[in-house]
Amino acid sequence: MTQELPKNEWKNYFDELSIEYIDWETKVEILNSSIGVQVLTEGLPLNGITYEERNGQGKIEIIVGNNAKDHQTHSVADPIRVYSRQERDQRGEIIEIEDADGTKTIVHIVRPISVLTKY
């Protein structure tokens, strides 16, 4: 089931999600009308997702990767909506973040990464 999260819950939601899904495999996609769907990253472990607001301006950061070689941070400036959907098997989650210009960032939290593949 997909649900829109109220803005006043974003910080706690992302803080809790980052603890629950630390090191889970991710796929991050960007979708907008001018570029279509672009895969930003795939297969990297989740380090965390944060929400900060300063001077009325919000920003969500998605941090993936586990070392300097594959570490990536994707920032969503001026997010206006956040949706969450639990996967059917109750493992993993899909988060859709929409910014003010209509661009969507879709984060698929897929599955735990095996300890053997992390190193």
Tab-separated table of C-alpha atoms in Angstrom:
chain	number	residue	atom	x	y	z
A	1	MET	CA	0.000	0.000	0.000
A	2	THR	CA	1.344	3.426	-0.952
A	3	GLN	CA	0.913	6.237	1.518
A	4	GLU	CA	1.858	9.902	1.449
A	5	LEU	CA	3.811	10.946	4.522
A	6	PRO	CA	3.034	14.279	6.187
A	7	LYS	CA	5.967	16.684	6.064
A	8	ASN	CA	6.159	16.914	9.849
A	9	GLU	CA	6.969	13.164	9.939
A	10	TRP	CA	9.741	13.134	7.303
A	11	LYS	CA	12.694	13.553	9.659
A	12	ASN	CA	11.645	10.771	12.044
A	13	TYR	CA	10.616	8.514	9.160
A	14	PHE	CA	14.000	8.813	7.429
A	15	ASP	CA	15.905	8.464	10.724
A	16	GLU	CA	14.056	5.220	11.551
A	17	LEU	CA	14.262	3.905	7.984
A	18	SER	CA	18.032	4.516	7.943
A	19	ILE	CA	18.460	2.359	11.050
A	20	GLU	CA	16.126	-0.406	9.864
A	21	TYR	CA	17.587	-0.716	6.360
A	22	ILE	CA	21.269	0.113	6.927
A	23	ASP	CA	23.398	-1.833	4.410
A	24	TRP	CA	20.404	-3.028	2.389
A	25	GLU	CA	20.854	-3.118	-1.384
A	26	THR	CA	19.336	-0.112	-3.159
A	27	LYS	CA	18.395	1.172	-6.561
A	28	VAL	CA	17.964	4.927	-7.022
A	29	GLU	CA	16.146	6.304	-10.066
A	30	ILE	CA	15.411	9.841	-11.239
A	31	LEU	CA	12.272	10.520	-13.261
A	32	ASN	CA	11.296	13.769	-14.946
A	33	SER	CA	9.576	14.824	-18.132
A	34	SER	CA	12.730	16.023	-19.917
A	35	ILE	CA	15.021	13.025	-19.281
A	36	GLY	CA	12.591	10.180	-18.639
A	37	VAL	CA	13.800	7.538	-16.181
A	38	GLN	CA	17.513	7.443	-15.339
A	39	VAL	CA	19.109	4.915	-12.997
A	40	LEU	CA	21.434	6.840	-10.696
A	41	THR	CA	22.771	3.854	-8.735
A	42	GLU	CA	22.020	0.172	-8.445
A	43	GLY	CA	23.254	-2.492	-6.055
A	44	LEU	CA	24.902	-0.179	-3.514
A	45	PRO	CA	24.170	-0.478	0.220
A	46	LEU	CA	22.100	2.149	1.973
A	47	ASN	CA	24.033	4.332	4.421
A	48	GLY	CA	21.076	6.551	5.209
A	49	ILE	CA	18.460	9.054	4.120
A	50	THR	CA	18.186	12.393	5.900
A	51	TYR	CA	15.790	15.307	5.900
A	52	GLU	CA	16.851	18.782	6.999
A	53	GLU	CA	15.044	22.092	6.913
A	54	ARG	CA	16.745	25.460	7.254
A	55	ASN	CA	15.140	28.851	6.813
A	56	GLY	CA	12.001	27.201	5.456
A	57	GLN	CA	13.948	25.342	2.737
A	58	GLY	CA	14.000	21.549	2.910
A	59	LYS	CA	16.521	19.044	1.577
A	60	ILE	CA	16.572	15.247	1.489
A	61	GLU	CA	19.883	13.434	1.050
A	62	ILE	CA	20.194	9.793	0.013
A	63	ILE	CA	23.573	8.270	0.878
A	64	VAL	CA	24.612	4.918	-0.621
A	65	GLY	CA	27.856	2.961	-0.994
A	66	ASN	CA	30.308	1.646	1.531
A	67	ASN	CA	33.682	3.113	0.586
A	68	ALA	CA	35.268	6.059	-1.203
A	69	LYS	CA	35.230	4.206	-4.535
A	70	ASP	CA	31.464	3.728	-4.749
A	71	HIS	CA	30.049	6.240	-2.245
A	72	GLN	CA	27.326	8.515	-3.632
A	73	THR	CA	25.101	11.180	-2.151
A	74	HIS	CA	22.046	12.388	-4.024
A	75	SER	CA	20.333	15.572	-2.817
A	76	VAL	CA	16.720	16.508	-3.429
A	77	ALA	CA	16.293	20.244	-2.924
A	78	ASP	CA	12.852	21.609	-2.117
A	79	PRO	CA	10.967	18.298	-1.706
A	80	ILE	CA	7.208	18.713	-1.639
A	81	ARG	CA	5.910	15.131	-1.293
A	82	VAL	CA	7.182	11.829	0.071
A	83	TYR	CA	5.446	8.517	-0.554
A	84	SER	CA	6.265	5.138	0.960
A	85	ARG	CA	5.249	1.693	-0.203
A	86	GLN	CA	6.055	-1.549	1.579
A	87	GLU	CA	7.037	-4.364	-0.771
A	88	ARG	CA	4.499	-7.178	-1.146
A	89	ASP	CA	6.657	-9.688	0.705
A	90	GLN	CA	7.053	-7.161	3.566
A	91	ARG	CA	10.796	-7.028	2.909
A	92	GLY	CA	12.091	-3.778	1.587
A	93	GLU	CA	10.401	-0.553	0.715
A	94	ILE	CA	10.025	1.946	-2.117
A	95	ILE	CA	10.268	5.653	-1.358
A	96	GLU	CA	9.189	8.266	-3.911
A	97	ILE	CA	10.314	11.849	-3.353
A	98	GLU	CA	8.849	14.614	-5.504
A	99	ASP	CA	10.488	18.023	-5.677
A	100	ALA	CA	8.982	21.399	-6.582
A	101	ASP	CA	9.748	21.101	-10.309
A	102	GLY	CA	8.023	17.705	-10.552
A	103	THR	CA	11.183	15.575	-10.654
A	104	LYS	CA	10.792	12.312	-8.771
A	105	THR	CA	13.538	10.393	-7.025
A	106	ILE	CA	12.608	6.773	-6.437
A	107	VAL	CA	14.570	4.765	-3.891
A	108	HIS	CA	14.106	0.994	-3.976
A	109	ILE	CA	15.302	-0.691	-0.802
A	110	VAL	CA	15.628	-4.197	-2.135
A	111	ARG	CA	17.140	-6.721	0.270
A	112	PRO	CA	19.875	-7.146	2.867
A	113	ILE	CA	23.337	-7.414	1.365
A	114	SER	CA	25.125	-10.570	2.396
A	115	VAL	CA	28.072	-10.030	4.726
A	116	LEU	CA	30.191	-12.008	2.251
A	117	THR	CA	29.494	-9.558	-0.607
A	118	LYS	CA	30.082	-6.402	1.426
A	119	TYR	CA	33.856	-6.781	1.581
